[in-house]
Structure formats: C-alpha cells, structure tokens
Short mmCIF file of C-alpha atoms in Angstrom, two decimals:
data_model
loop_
_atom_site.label_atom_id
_atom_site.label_comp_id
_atom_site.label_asym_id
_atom_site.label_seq_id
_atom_site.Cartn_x
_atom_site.Cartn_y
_atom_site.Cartn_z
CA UNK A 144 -40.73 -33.32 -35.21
CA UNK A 145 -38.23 -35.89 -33.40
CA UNK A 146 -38.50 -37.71 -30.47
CA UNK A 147 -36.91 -39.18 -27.31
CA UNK A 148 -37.29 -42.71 -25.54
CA UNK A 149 -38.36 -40.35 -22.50
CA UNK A 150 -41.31 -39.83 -24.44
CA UNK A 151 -40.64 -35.93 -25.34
CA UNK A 152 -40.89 -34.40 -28.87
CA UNK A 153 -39.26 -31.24 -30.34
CA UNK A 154 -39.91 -29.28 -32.92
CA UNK A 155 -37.50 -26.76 -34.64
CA UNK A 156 -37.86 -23.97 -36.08
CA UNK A 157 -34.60 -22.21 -36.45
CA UNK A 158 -32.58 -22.27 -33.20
CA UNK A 159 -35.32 -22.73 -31.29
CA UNK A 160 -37.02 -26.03 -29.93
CA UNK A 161 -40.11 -26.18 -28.72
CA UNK A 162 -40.46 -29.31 -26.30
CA UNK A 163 -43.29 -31.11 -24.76
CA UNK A 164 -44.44 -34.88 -23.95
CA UNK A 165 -45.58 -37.74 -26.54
CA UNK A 166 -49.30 -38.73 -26.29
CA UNK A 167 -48.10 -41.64 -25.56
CA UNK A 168 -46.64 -40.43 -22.33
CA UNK A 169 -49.36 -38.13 -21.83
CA UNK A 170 -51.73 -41.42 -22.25
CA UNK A 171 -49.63 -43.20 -19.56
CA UNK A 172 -50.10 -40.34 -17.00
CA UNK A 173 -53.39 -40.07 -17.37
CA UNK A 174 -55.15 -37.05 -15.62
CA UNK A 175 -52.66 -33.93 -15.74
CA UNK A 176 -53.18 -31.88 -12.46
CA UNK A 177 -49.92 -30.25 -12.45
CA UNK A 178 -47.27 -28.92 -14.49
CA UNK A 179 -43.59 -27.13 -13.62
CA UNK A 180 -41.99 -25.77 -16.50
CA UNK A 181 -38.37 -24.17 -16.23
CA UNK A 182 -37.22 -20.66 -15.42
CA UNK A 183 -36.21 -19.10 -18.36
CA UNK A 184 -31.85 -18.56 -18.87
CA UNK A 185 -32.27 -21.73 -17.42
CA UNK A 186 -28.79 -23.58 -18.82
CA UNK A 187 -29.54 -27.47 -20.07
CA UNK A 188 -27.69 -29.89 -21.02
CA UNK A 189 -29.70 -33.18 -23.19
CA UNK A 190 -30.69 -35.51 -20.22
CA UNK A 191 -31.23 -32.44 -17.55
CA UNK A 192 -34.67 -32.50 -15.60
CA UNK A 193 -36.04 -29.21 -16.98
CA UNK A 194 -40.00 -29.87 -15.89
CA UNK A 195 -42.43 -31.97 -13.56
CA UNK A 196 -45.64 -32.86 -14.98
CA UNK A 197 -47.89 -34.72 -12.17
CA UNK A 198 -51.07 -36.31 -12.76
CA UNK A 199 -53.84 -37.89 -10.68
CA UNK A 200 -51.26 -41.71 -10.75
CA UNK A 201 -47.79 -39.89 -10.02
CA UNK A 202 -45.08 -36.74 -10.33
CA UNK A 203 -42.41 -37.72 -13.07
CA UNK A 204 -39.44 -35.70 -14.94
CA UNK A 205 -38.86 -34.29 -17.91
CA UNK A 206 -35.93 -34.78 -19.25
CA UNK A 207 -34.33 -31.84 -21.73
CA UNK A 208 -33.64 -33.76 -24.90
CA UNK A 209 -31.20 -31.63 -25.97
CA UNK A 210 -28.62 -28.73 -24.59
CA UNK A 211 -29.32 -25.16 -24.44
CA UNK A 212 -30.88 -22.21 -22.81
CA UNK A 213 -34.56 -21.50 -22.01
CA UNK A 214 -36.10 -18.75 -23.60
CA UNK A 215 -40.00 -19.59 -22.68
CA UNK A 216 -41.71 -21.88 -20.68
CA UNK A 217 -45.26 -22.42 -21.19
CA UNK A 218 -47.18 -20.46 -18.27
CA UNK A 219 -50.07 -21.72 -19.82
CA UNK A 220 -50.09 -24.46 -18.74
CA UNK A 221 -50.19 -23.42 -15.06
CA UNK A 222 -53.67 -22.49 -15.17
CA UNK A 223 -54.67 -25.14 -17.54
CA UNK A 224 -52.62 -28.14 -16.74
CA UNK A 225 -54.61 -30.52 -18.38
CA UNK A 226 -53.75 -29.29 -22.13
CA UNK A 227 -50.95 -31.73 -21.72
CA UNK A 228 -53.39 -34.51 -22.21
CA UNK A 229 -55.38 -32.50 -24.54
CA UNK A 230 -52.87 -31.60 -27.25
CA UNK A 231 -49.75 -33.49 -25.98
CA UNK A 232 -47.71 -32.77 -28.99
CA UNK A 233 -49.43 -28.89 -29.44
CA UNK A 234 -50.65 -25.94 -27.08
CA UNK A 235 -49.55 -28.56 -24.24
CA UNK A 236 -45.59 -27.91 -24.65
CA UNK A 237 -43.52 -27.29 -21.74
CA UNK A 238 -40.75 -25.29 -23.21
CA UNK A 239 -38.84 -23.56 -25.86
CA UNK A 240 -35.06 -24.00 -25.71
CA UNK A 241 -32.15 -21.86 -27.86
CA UNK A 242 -30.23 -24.83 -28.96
CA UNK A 243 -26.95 -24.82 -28.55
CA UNK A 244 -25.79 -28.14 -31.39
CA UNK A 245 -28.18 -28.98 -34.09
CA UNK A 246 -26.74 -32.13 -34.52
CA UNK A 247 -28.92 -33.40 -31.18
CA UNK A 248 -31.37 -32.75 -32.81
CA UNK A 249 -30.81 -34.95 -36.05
CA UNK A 250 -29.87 -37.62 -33.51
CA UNK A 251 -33.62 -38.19 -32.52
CA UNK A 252 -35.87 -40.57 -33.60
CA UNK A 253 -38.62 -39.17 -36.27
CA UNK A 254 -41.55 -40.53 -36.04
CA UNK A 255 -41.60 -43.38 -37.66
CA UNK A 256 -38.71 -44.67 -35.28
CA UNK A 257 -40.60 -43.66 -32.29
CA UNK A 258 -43.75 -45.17 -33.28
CA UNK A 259 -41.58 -48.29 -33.93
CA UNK A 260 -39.77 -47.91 -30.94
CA UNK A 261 -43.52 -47.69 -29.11
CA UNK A 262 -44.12 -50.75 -30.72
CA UNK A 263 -41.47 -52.64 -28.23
CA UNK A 264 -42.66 -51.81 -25.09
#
C-alpha cells in the first residue's frame, strides 16, 4: 500500500489500483454522509479530482494519485456512505483505476513515510 499527502492510499494488484482515503483523512472528516465516485472509462491523470466525499463538517476532493482509466467505482458506497469512516483503507475505497505508469506508483510514500509525514502536521 502507498500513499499520497492528499491523504489517499492505493493498493496494486497487477495493473489495477484500488484507491480510497487514509484514516487519517477519514478521521478529519468526521461523519461521512456522502460519497461521488467516478464514472467508469473515466480518463485520469495523478492530481485529477476523480471523487467527492462530504461529511457532516464539509464536501472535499479526491484527488487521483496516479494516471489511468476507471474500471470500477465503488457503488457501495452510495448506499452506505459511512464505510469510509468505517474501513477507510478497506470496503470504504472509492475506485479502481487501470494504471497507465507503474513508476507513480513506486513514487508514493509507504507507510512508514506517510505515518512520518503525519507526524508533521
């Protein structure tokens, strides 16, 4: 698993990222009432708004963490929006994304740079 300073994690297996929000972030939120995950075919490129995730304090962004196409979005999670805070980093991802350059990907923090990172702000 890597991370962003956005506060999003991937995972990969193959070509294929799955991508959600840190607990951290989910944490910060607080109360998740609302989630909009991309249209799959949905081109990104790493930076992109690809979801909204609102919560009882305010709406924020998303932000793809690395380029490619979406090949699932989690319709979960329109029913049950508040799996984000529940598993943040498992059944509360927002997206899976065919990745078009591994080598995003190894640019990430792991997680012992993001939890050092955390321990900045």
């Amino acid at each position: 698993m890597r991370f962003t300073k956005d506060h999003e994690w991937v995972e990969l297996d193959g070509d294929i990222a799955t991508v959600g929000i840190t607990a951290y972030a989910a944490e910060q939120l607080g109360d998740v009432v609302f989630v909009e995950t991309p249209d799959v075919g949905k081109a990104l490129k790493g930076g992109d708004s690809m979801a909204v995730v609102e919560s009882v304090k305010a709406a924020s962004d998303v932000y793809a963490p690395l380029s490619g196409e979406v090949v699932e979005g989690n319709a979960a999670l329109g029913d049950a929006p508040e799996t984000v805070n529940d598993q943040p980093e498992g059944l509360g991802w927002f997206a899976k994304i065919r990745i078009a350059d591994k080598a995003e990907f190894e640019a990430l923090m792991d997680r012992a740079a993001y939890e050092a990172y955390l321990g900045t702000l």
